[in-house]
PDB file of N, CA and C in Angstrom:
ATOM      1  N   MET A  15     -56.493  40.741 192.281  1.00 49.00           N
ATOM      2  CA  MET A  15     -57.970  40.180 191.608  1.00 49.00           C
ATOM      3  C   MET A  15     -57.687  38.549 191.742  1.00 49.00           C
ATOM      4  N   ALA A  16     -58.861  37.974 192.011  1.00 56.00           N
ATOM      5  CA  ALA A  16     -58.692  36.549 191.974  1.00 56.00           C
ATOM      6  C   ALA A  16     -58.751  36.069 190.455  1.00 56.00           C
ATOM      7  N   GLY A  17     -58.075  35.096 190.055  1.00 54.00           N
ATOM      8  CA  GLY A  17     -57.894  34.572 188.792  1.00 54.00           C
ATOM      9  C   GLY A  17     -57.102  35.567 187.739  1.00 54.00           C
ATOM     10  N   GLY A  18     -56.473  36.620 188.295  1.00 55.00           N
ATOM     11  CA  GLY A  18     -55.812  37.682 187.405  1.00 55.00           C
ATOM     12  C   GLY A  18     -54.525  36.911 186.700  1.00 55.00           C
ATOM     13  N   SER A  19     -53.830  36.024 187.140  1.00 60.00           N
ATOM     14  CA  SER A  19     -52.809  35.313 186.327  1.00 60.00           C
ATOM     15  C   SER A  19     -53.377  34.626 184.986  1.00 60.00           C
ATOM     16  N   THR A  20     -54.412  34.643 184.814  1.00 61.00           N
ATOM     17  CA  THR A  20     -55.146  34.092 183.470  1.00 61.00           C
ATOM     18  C   THR A  20     -55.398  35.112 182.525  1.00 61.00           C
ATOM     19  N   PHE A  21     -55.368  36.217 183.094  1.00 58.00           N
ATOM     20  CA  PHE A  21     -55.626  37.522 181.968  1.00 58.00           C
ATOM     21  C   PHE A  21     -54.500  37.821 181.037  1.00 58.00           C
ATOM     22  N   THR A  22     -54.970  37.870 179.878  1.00 63.00           N
ATOM     23  CA  THR A  22     -54.003  38.186 178.793  1.00 63.00           C
ATOM     24  C   THR A  22     -54.305  39.546 178.207  1.00 63.00           C
ATOM     25  N   SER A  23     -53.439  40.281 177.643  1.00 68.00           N
ATOM     26  CA  SER A  23     -53.890  41.453 176.702  1.00 68.00           C
ATOM     27  C   SER A  23     -52.891  41.268 175.664  1.00 68.00           C
ATOM     28  N   ASP A  24     -53.543  41.849 174.533  1.00 87.00           N
ATOM     29  CA  ASP A  24     -52.671  41.872 173.173  1.00 87.00           C
ATOM     30  C   ASP A  24     -52.826  43.299 172.654  1.00 87.00           C
ATOM     31  N   GLN A  25     -52.687  44.313 173.677  1.00 92.00           N
ATOM     32  CA  GLN A  25     -52.693  45.485 173.238  1.00 92.00           C
ATOM     33  C   GLN A  25     -51.245  45.863 173.026  1.00 92.00           C
ATOM     34  N   GLN A  26     -51.023  46.959 171.929  1.00 96.00           N
ATOM     35  CA  GLN A  26     -49.642  47.256 171.477  1.00 96.00           C
ATOM     36  C   GLN A  26     -49.848  48.732 171.299  1.00 96.00           C
ATOM     37  N   VAL A  27     -48.694  49.426 171.585  1.00 97.00           N
ATOM     38  CA  VAL A  27     -48.390  51.064 171.324  1.00 97.00           C
ATOM     39  C   VAL A  27     -47.661  51.463 170.135  1.00 97.00           C
ATOM     40  N   ALA A  28     -48.045  52.201 169.565  1.00 97.00           N
ATOM     41  CA  ALA A  28     -46.994  52.614 168.233  1.00 97.00           C
ATOM     42  C   ALA A  28     -47.022  54.370 168.210  1.00 97.00           C
ATOM     43  N   HIS A  29     -45.909  54.780 167.945  1.00 98.00           N
ATOM     44  CA  HIS A  29     -45.752  56.231 168.253  1.00 98.00           C
ATOM     45  C   HIS A  29     -44.944  56.698 166.764  1.00 98.00           C
ATOM     46  N   ARG A  30     -45.580  58.070 166.164  1.00 97.00           N
ATOM     47  CA  ARG A  30     -44.891  58.509 165.198  1.00 97.00           C
ATOM     48  C   ARG A  30     -44.691  59.946 165.305  1.00 97.00           C
ATOM     49  N   THR A  31     -43.901  60.587 164.878  1.00 97.00           N
ATOM     50  CA  THR A  31     -43.703  62.042 164.723  1.00 97.00           C
ATOM     51  C   THR A  31     -43.910  62.651 163.327  1.00 97.00           C
ATOM     52  N   SER A  32     -44.195  61.846 162.425  1.00 96.00           N
ATOM     53  CA  SER A  32     -44.178  62.337 161.087  1.00 96.00           C
ATOM     54  C   SER A  32     -45.024  61.557 160.164  1.00 96.00           C
ATOM     55  N   ASP A  33     -45.682  61.894 159.101  1.00 96.00           N
ATOM     56  CA  ASP A  33     -46.475  61.173 157.952  1.00 96.00           C
ATOM     57  C   ASP A  33     -45.852  59.821 157.931  1.00 96.00           C
ATOM     58  N   GLY A  34     -46.651  59.002 157.711  1.00 96.00           N
ATOM     59  CA  GLY A  34     -46.149  57.581 157.372  1.00 96.00           C
ATOM     60  C   GLY A  34     -46.854  56.445 157.986  1.00 96.00           C
ATOM     61  N   GLN A  35     -46.358  55.192 157.580  1.00 97.00           N
ATOM     62  CA  GLN A  35     -47.130  53.989 158.182  1.00 97.00           C
ATOM     63  C   GLN A  35     -46.916  53.807 159.576  1.00 97.00           C
ATOM     64  N   LEU A  36     -47.934  53.763 160.424  1.00 96.00           N
ATOM     65  CA  LEU A  36     -47.793  53.620 161.696  1.00 96.00           C
ATOM     66  C   LEU A  36     -47.996  52.221 162.398  1.00 96.00           C
ATOM     67  N   VAL A  37     -48.738  51.397 161.417  1.00 97.00           N
ATOM     68  CA  VAL A  37     -48.926  49.884 161.948  1.00 97.00           C
ATOM     69  C   VAL A  37     -49.228  49.248 160.735  1.00 97.00           C
ATOM     70  N   THR A  38     -48.388  48.105 160.351  1.00 96.00           N
ATOM     71  CA  THR A  38     -48.710  47.376 159.118  1.00 96.00           C
ATOM     72  C   THR A  38     -49.563  46.217 159.305  1.00 96.00           C
ATOM     73  N   GLY A  39     -50.346  45.871 158.549  1.00 95.00           N
ATOM     74  CA  GLY A  39     -51.259  44.739 158.886  1.00 95.00           C
ATOM     75  C   GLY A  39     -52.682  45.234 159.520  1.00 95.00           C
ATOM     76  N   ARG A  40     -53.421  44.296 159.798  1.00 96.00           N
ATOM     77  CA  ARG A  40     -54.634  44.568 160.443  1.00 96.00           C
ATOM     78  C   ARG A  40     -54.447  44.996 161.902  1.00 96.00           C
ATOM     79  N   ALA A  41     -55.293  46.026 162.225  1.00 96.00           N
ATOM     80  CA  ALA A  41     -55.246  46.581 163.596  1.00 96.00           C
ATOM     81  C   ALA A  41     -56.492  47.073 164.148  1.00 96.00           C
ATOM     82  N   ARG A  42     -56.929  47.158 165.285  1.00 97.00           N
ATOM     83  CA  ARG A  42     -58.031  47.793 165.959  1.00 97.00           C
ATOM     84  C   ARG A  42     -57.433  48.886 166.699  1.00 97.00           C
ATOM     85  N   VAL A  43     -57.834  50.206 166.384  1.00 97.00           N
ATOM     86  CA  VAL A  43     -57.205  51.186 167.314  1.00 97.00           C
ATOM     87  C   VAL A  43     -58.229  51.584 168.325  1.00 97.00           C
ATOM     88  N   THR A  44     -57.743  51.635 169.464  1.00 97.00           N
ATOM     89  CA  THR A  44     -58.781  51.661 170.540  1.00 97.00           C
ATOM     90  C   THR A  44     -58.501  52.987 171.368  1.00 97.00           C
ATOM     91  N   TYR A  45     -57.354  53.575 171.229  1.00 98.00           N
ATOM     92  CA  TYR A  45     -56.829  54.666 171.702  1.00 98.00           C
ATOM     93  C   TYR A  45     -56.005  55.794 171.082  1.00 98.00           C
ATOM     94  N   VAL A  46     -56.052  57.098 170.847  1.00 98.00           N
ATOM     95  CA  VAL A  46     -55.287  58.151 170.165  1.00 98.00           C
ATOM     96  C   VAL A  46     -55.021  59.096 170.917  1.00 98.00           C
ATOM     97  N   GLN A  47     -53.636  59.517 171.164  1.00 98.00           N
ATOM     98  CA  GLN A  47     -53.255  60.447 172.017  1.00 98.00           C
ATOM     99  C   GLN A  47     -52.179  61.410 170.957  1.00 98.00           C
ATOM    100  N   ALA A  48     -52.377  62.827 171.108  1.00 97.00           N
ATOM    101  CA  ALA A  48     -51.517  63.566 170.051  1.00 97.00           C
ATOM    102  C   ALA A  48     -51.239  64.835 170.826  1.00 97.00           C
ATOM    103  N   ALA A  49     -50.037  65.488 170.571  1.00 95.00           N
ATOM    104  CA  ALA A  49     -49.453  66.656 171.061  1.00 95.00           C
ATOM    105  C   ALA A  49     -50.292  67.814 170.455  1.00 95.00           C
ATOM    106  N   GLY A  50     -50.818  68.783 171.115  1.00 93.00           N
ATOM    107  CA  GLY A  50     -51.634  69.984 170.579  1.00 93.00           C
ATOM    108  C   GLY A  50     -50.704  71.040 170.233  1.00 93.00           C
ATOM    109  N   ALA A  51     -51.374  71.637 169.368  1.00 95.00           N
ATOM    110  CA  ALA A  51     -50.904  73.025 168.697  1.00 95.00           C
ATOM    111  C   ALA A  51     -51.783  73.720 167.832  1.00 95.00           C
ATOM    112  N   ALA A  52     -51.791  75.072 167.425  1.00 96.00           N
ATOM    113  CA  ALA A  52     -52.890  75.639 166.940  1.00 96.00           C
ATOM    114  C   ALA A  52     -53.308  75.017 165.488  1.00 96.00           C
ATOM    115  N   GLY A  53     -54.544  74.576 165.236  1.00 96.00           N
ATOM    116  CA  GLY A  53     -54.724  74.079 164.090  1.00 96.00           C
ATOM    117  C   GLY A  53     -54.286  72.384 163.889  1.00 96.00           C
ATOM    118  N   SER A  54     -54.335  72.035 165.088  1.00 97.00           N
ATOM    119  CA  SER A  54     -53.647  70.495 164.739  1.00 97.00           C
ATOM    120  C   SER A  54     -54.730  69.465 164.168  1.00 97.00           C
ATOM    121  N   VAL A  55     -54.368  68.524 163.298  1.00 97.00           N
ATOM    122  CA  VAL A  55     -55.114  67.668 162.728  1.00 97.00           C
ATOM    123  C   VAL A  55     -54.355  66.224 162.621  1.00 97.00           C
ATOM    124  N   VAL A  56     -55.115  65.139 162.589  1.00 97.00           N
ATOM    125  CA  VAL A  56     -54.482  63.545 162.917  1.00 97.00           C
ATOM    126  C   VAL A  56     -55.496  63.079 161.780  1.00 97.00           C
ATOM    127  N   LYS A  57     -54.960  62.453 160.715  1.00 97.00           N
ATOM    128  CA  LYS A  57     -55.832  61.497 159.884  1.00 97.00           C
ATOM    129  C   LYS A  57     -55.209  60.059 159.799  1.00 97.00           C
ATOM    130  N   LEU A  58     -56.140  59.263 159.958  1.00 97.00           N
ATOM    131  CA  LEU A  58     -55.846  57.652 159.815  1.00 97.00           C
ATOM    132  C   LEU A  58     -56.490  57.041 158.986  1.00 97.00           C
ATOM    133  N   HIS A  59     -55.584  56.757 158.091  1.00 97.00           N
ATOM    134  CA  HIS A  59     -56.047  56.069 156.869  1.00 97.00           C
ATOM    135  C   HIS A  59     -55.810  54.525 156.887  1.00 97.00           C
ATOM    136  N   ASN A  60     -56.994  53.857 156.114  1.00 97.00           N
ATOM    137  CA  ASN A  60     -56.838  52.486 156.095  1.00 97.00           C
ATOM    138  C   ASN A  60     -55.912  51.932 154.987  1.00 97.00           C
ATOM    139  N   GLY A  61     -54.519  51.520 155.246  1.00 95.00           N
ATOM    140  CA  GLY A  61     -53.757  51.170 153.923  1.00 95.00           C
ATOM    141  C   GLY A  61     -52.512  52.013 154.247  1.00 95.00           C
ATOM    142  N   THR A  62     -51.699  52.002 153.344  1.00 93.00           N
ATOM    143  CA  THR A  62     -50.257  52.385 152.985  1.00 93.00           C
ATOM    144  C   THR A  62     -50.180  53.885 152.770  1.00 93.00           C
ATOM    145  N   GLY A  63     -51.185  54.725 152.515  1.00 91.00           N
ATOM    146  CA  GLY A  63     -50.967  56.049 151.993  1.00 91.00           C
ATOM    147  C   GLY A  63     -51.994  56.883 152.276  1.00 91.00           C
ATOM    148  N   THR A  64     -51.872  58.110 151.820  1.00 88.00           N
ATOM    149  CA  THR A  64     -53.073  59.178 152.097  1.00 88.00           C
ATOM    150  C   THR A  64     -54.162  59.166 151.102  1.00 88.00           C
ATOM    151  N   GLY A  65     -53.767  58.271 149.939  1.00 91.00           N
ATOM    152  CA  GLY A  65     -54.877  58.150 149.127  1.00 91.00           C
ATOM    153  C   GLY A  65     -55.764  56.761 149.546  1.00 91.00           C
ATOM    154  N   ASP A  66     -55.403  56.082 150.414  1.00 93.00           N
ATOM    155  CA  ASP A  66     -56.303  55.120 150.920  1.00 93.00           C
ATOM    156  C   ASP A  66     -57.382  55.558 151.878  1.00 93.00           C
ATOM    157  N   PRO A  67     -58.471  54.874 152.051  1.00 96.00           N
ATOM    158  CA  PRO A  67     -59.791  55.286 152.707  1.00 96.00           C
ATOM    159  C   PRO A  67     -59.227  55.865 154.002  1.00 96.00           C
ATOM    160  N   LEU A  68     -60.064  57.289 154.379  1.00 97.00           N
ATOM    161  CA  LEU A  68     -59.808  57.788 155.332  1.00 97.00           C
ATOM    162  C   LEU A  68     -60.812  57.294 156.717  1.00 97.00           C
ATOM    163  N   LEU A  69     -60.435  56.786 157.727  1.00 97.00           N
ATOM    164  CA  LEU A  69     -61.305  56.153 158.642  1.00 97.00           C
ATOM    165  C   LEU A  69     -61.250  57.001 159.946  1.00 97.00           C
ATOM    166  N   ALA A  70     -60.481  57.853 160.152  1.00 97.00           N
ATOM    167  CA  ALA A  70     -60.658  58.685 161.287  1.00 97.00           C
ATOM    168  C   ALA A  70     -59.928  60.011 160.914  1.00 97.00           C
ATOM    169  N   GLU A  71     -60.682  61.201 161.323  1.00 97.00           N
ATOM    170  CA  GLU A  71     -59.981  62.450 161.286  1.00 97.00           C
ATOM    171  C   GLU A  71     -60.302  63.032 162.753  1.00 97.00           C
ATOM    172  N   PHE A  72     -59.035  63.734 163.237  1.00 97.00           N
ATOM    173  CA  PHE A  72     -59.451  64.497 164.606  1.00 97.00           C
ATOM    174  C   PHE A  72     -58.661  65.675 164.243  1.00 97.00           C
ATOM    175  N   LYS A  73     -59.791  66.848 164.532  1.00 97.00           N
ATOM    176  CA  LYS A  73     -59.195  68.177 164.664  1.00 97.00           C
ATOM    177  C   LYS A  73     -59.022  68.655 166.082  1.00 97.00           C
ATOM    178  N   PHE A  74     -58.069  69.541 166.382  1.00 97.00           N
ATOM    179  CA  PHE A  74     -57.784  69.871 167.849  1.00 97.00           C
ATOM    180  C   PHE A  74     -57.015  70.935 167.882  1.00 97.00           C
ATOM    181  N   ASP A  75     -56.655  71.548 169.178  1.00 96.00           N
ATOM    182  CA  ASP A  75     -55.984  72.823 169.347  1.00 96.00           C
ATOM    183  C   ASP A  75     -54.938  72.529 170.096  1.00 96.00           C
ATOM    184  N   THR A  76     -54.240  73.657 171.046  1.00 95.00           N
ATOM    185  CA  THR A  76     -53.336  73.697 171.761  1.00 95.00           C
ATOM    186  C   THR A  76     -53.471  72.544 172.767  1.00 95.00           C
ATOM    187  N   ASP A  77     -54.820  72.135 173.289  1.00 95.00           N
ATOM    188  CA  ASP A  77     -54.988  71.258 174.525  1.00 95.00           C
ATOM    189  C   ASP A  77     -54.652  69.906 174.241  1.00 95.00           C
ATOM    190  N   GLY A  78     -54.282  69.630 173.080  1.00 96.00           N
ATOM    191  CA  GLY A  78     -54.016  68.237 172.655  1.00 96.00           C
ATOM    192  C   GLY A  78     -55.255  67.289 172.325  1.00 96.00           C
ATOM    193  N   LEU A  79     -54.743  66.136 172.164  1.00 97.00           N
ATOM    194  CA  LEU A  79     -56.005  65.045 171.972  1.00 97.00           C
ATOM    195  C   LEU A  79     -55.821  63.783 172.784  1.00 97.00           C
ATOM    196  N   SER A  80     -56.755  63.190 173.260  1.00 98.00           N
ATOM    197  CA  SER A  80     -57.018  62.075 174.145  1.00 98.00           C
ATOM    198  C   SER A  80     -58.201  61.483 173.816  1.00 98.00           C
ATOM    199  N   VAL A  81     -58.230  60.300 172.955  1.00 97.00           N
ATOM    200  CA  VAL A  81     -59.691  59.853 172.602  1.00 97.00           C
ATOM    201  C   VAL A  81     -59.445  58.468 172.942  1.00 97.00           C
ATOM    202  N   TYR A  82     -60.399  57.820 173.679  1.00 97.00           N
ATOM    203  CA  TYR A  82     -60.855  56.459 173.926  1.00 97.00           C
ATOM    204  C   TYR A  82     -61.647  56.184 173.076  1.00 97.00           C
ATOM    205  N   VAL A  83     -61.551  54.856 172.317  1.00 96.00           N
ATOM    206  CA  VAL A  83     -62.361  54.509 171.328  1.00 96.00           C
ATOM    207  C   VAL A  83     -63.076  53.225 171.888  1.00 96.00           C
ATOM    208  N   PRO A  84     -64.655  53.595 172.027  1.00 92.00           N
ATOM    209  CA  PRO A  84     -65.310  52.373 172.907  1.00 92.00           C
ATOM    210  C   PRO A  84     -65.590  51.198 171.978  1.00 92.00           C
ATOM    211  N   GLY A  85     -65.960  50.454 172.466  1.00 90.00           N
ATOM    212  CA  GLY A  85     -66.372  49.027 171.891  1.00 90.00           C
ATOM    213  C   GLY A  85     -65.041  48.252 171.422  1.00 90.00           C
ATOM    214  N   SER A  86     -64.887  47.921 170.190  1.00 90.00           N
ATOM    215  CA  SER A  86     -63.940  47.167 169.656  1.00 90.00           C
ATOM    216  C   SER A  86     -62.931  47.913 168.896  1.00 90.00           C
ATOM    217  N   GLY A  87     -62.780  49.335 169.228  1.00 95.00           N
ATOM    218  CA  GLY A  87     -61.861  50.295 168.328  1.00 95.00           C
ATOM    219  C   GLY A  87     -62.462  50.526 166.924  1.00 95.00           C
ATOM    220  N   ILE A  88     -61.512  51.189 166.229  1.00 97.00           N
ATOM    221  CA  ILE A  88     -61.855  50.996 164.734  1.00 97.00           C
ATOM    222  C   ILE A  88     -60.905  50.113 163.886  1.00 97.00           C
ATOM    223  N   LEU A  89     -61.632  49.191 163.218  1.00 97.00           N
ATOM    224  CA  LEU A  89     -60.853  48.283 162.385  1.00 97.00           C
ATOM    225  C   LEU A  89     -60.143  48.943 161.290  1.00 97.00           C
ATOM    226  N   PHE A  90     -58.765  48.787 161.021  1.00 97.00           N
ATOM    227  CA  PHE A  90     -57.871  48.914 160.008  1.00 97.00           C
ATOM    228  C   PHE A  90     -57.557  47.742 159.264  1.00 97.00           C
ATOM    229  N   LYS A  91     -58.210  47.291 158.274  1.00 97.00           N
ATOM    230  CA  LYS A  91     -57.757  45.927 157.572  1.00 97.00           C
ATOM    231  C   LYS A  91     -56.531  45.916 157.008  1.00 97.00           C
ATOM    232  N   ASP A  92     -56.019  46.748 156.616  1.00 97.00           N
ATOM    233  CA  ASP A  92     -54.773  47.152 155.792  1.00 97.00           C
ATOM    234  C   ASP A  92     -53.846  47.682 156.392  1.00 97.00           C
ATOM    235  N   GLY A  93     -53.708  48.075 157.563  1.00 97.00           N
ATOM    236  CA  GLY A  93     -52.770  48.908 158.354  1.00 97.00           C
ATOM    237  C   GLY A  93     -53.296  50.295 158.611  1.00 97.00           C
ATOM    238  N   VAL A  94     -52.449  51.216 159.216  1.00 98.00           N
ATOM    239  CA  VAL A  94     -52.862  52.409 159.477  1.00 98.00           C
ATOM    240  C   VAL A  94     -51.735  53.242 159.083  1.00 98.00           C
ATOM    241  N   HIS A  95     -52.233  54.101 158.113  1.00 97.00           N
ATOM    242  CA  HIS A  95     -51.245  55.111 157.580  1.00 97.00           C
ATOM    243  C   HIS A  95     -51.449  56.544 158.445  1.00 97.00           C
ATOM    244  N   LEU A  96     -50.585  57.332 158.697  1.00 97.00           N
ATOM    245  CA  LEU A  96     -50.767  58.647 159.656  1.00 97.00           C
ATOM    246  C   LEU A  96     -50.463  59.791 158.635  1.00 97.00           C
ATOM    247  N   ASP A  97     -51.424  60.729 158.888  1.00 96.00           N
ATOM    248  CA  ASP A  97     -51.198  61.987 158.137  1.00 96.00           C
ATOM    249  C   ASP A  97     -51.306  62.980 159.260  1.00 96.00           C
ATOM    250  N   LEU A  98     -50.298  63.856 159.438  1.00 96.00           N
ATOM    251  CA  LEU A  98     -50.273  64.752 160.512  1.00 96.00           C
ATOM    252  C   LEU A  98     -50.053  66.233 160.060  1.00 96.00           C
ATOM    253  N   THR A  99     -50.949  67.281 160.984  1.00 96.00           N
ATOM    254  CA  THR A  99     -50.644  68.358 160.636  1.00 96.00           C
ATOM    255  C   THR A  99     -50.644  69.199 161.812  1.00 96.00           C
ATOM    256  N   ASN A 100     -49.541  70.186 162.121  1.00 96.00           N
ATOM    257  CA  ASN A 100     -49.383  70.894 163.120  1.00 96.00           C
ATOM    258  C   ASN A 100     -49.455  70.093 164.588  1.00 96.00           C
ATOM    259  N   THR A 101     -48.693  68.843 164.656  1.00 95.00           N
ATOM    260  CA  THR A 101     -48.486  68.210 165.676  1.00 95.00           C
ATOM    261  C   THR A 101     -47.245  67.485 165.916  1.00 95.00           C
ATOM    262  N   ALA A 102     -46.620  67.615 167.012  1.00 93.00           N
ATOM    263  CA  ALA A 102     -45.334  66.970 167.225  1.00 93.00           C
ATOM    264  C   ALA A 102     -45.261  65.319 167.122  1.00 93.00           C
ATOM    265  N   GLY A 103     -46.496  64.628 167.296  1.00 95.00           N
ATOM    266  CA  GLY A 103     -46.369  63.371 167.356  1.00 95.00           C
ATOM    267  C   GLY A 103     -47.638  62.768 167.834  1.00 95.00           C
ATOM    268  N   VAL A 104     -47.982  61.404 167.325  1.00 97.00           N
ATOM    269  CA  VAL A 104     -49.328  60.593 168.138  1.00 97.00           C
ATOM    270  C   VAL A 104     -48.939  59.386 168.330  1.00 97.00           C
ATOM    271  N   THR A 105     -49.633  59.195 169.483  1.00 98.00           N
ATOM    272  CA  THR A 105     -49.263  57.723 169.922  1.00 98.00           C
ATOM    273  C   THR A 105     -50.877  57.074 169.916  1.00 98.00           C
ATOM    274  N   ILE A 106     -50.825  55.677 169.508  1.00 98.00           N
ATOM    275  CA  ILE A 106     -52.011  54.944 169.543  1.00 98.00           C
ATOM    276  C   ILE A 106     -51.876  53.675 170.181  1.00 98.00           C
ATOM    277  N   ILE A 107     -53.042  53.351 170.690  1.00 97.00           N
ATOM    278  CA  ILE A 107     -52.947  51.829 171.428  1.00 97.00           C
ATOM    279  C   ILE A 107     -53.785  51.139 170.487  1.00 97.00           C
ATOM    280  N   TYR A 108     -53.596  49.821 170.186  1.00 97.00           N
ATOM    281  CA  TYR A 108     -54.259  48.984 169.209  1.00 97.00           C
ATOM    282  C   TYR A 108     -53.901  47.437 169.537  1.00 97.00           C
ATOM    283  N   THR A 109     -55.024  46.692 168.881  1.00 94.00           N
ATOM    284  CA  THR A 109     -54.916  45.255 169.267  1.00 94.00           C
ATOM    285  C   THR A 109     -54.608  44.642 167.631  1.00 94.00           C
TER     286      THR A 109
END
């Protein structure tokens, strides 16, 4: 592609297999992927714990989860805290 050498990306990837801090500091989540199992739930909180505001909750089953968030993604001003139920792990892409 012409001019391709001038393009940059600040996308980053984070992965966790248990509850806890996924990203510290400001982040815009643009993609979420998780391993599926019966009754799986992924909760993403703005901050450092499950008591902080819940900005996204995904419920899914054995097929797993693959969500592209359109536009600028979901803004987490104070970091992304992960709360998992019945899934082996979650991967996010964020800026």
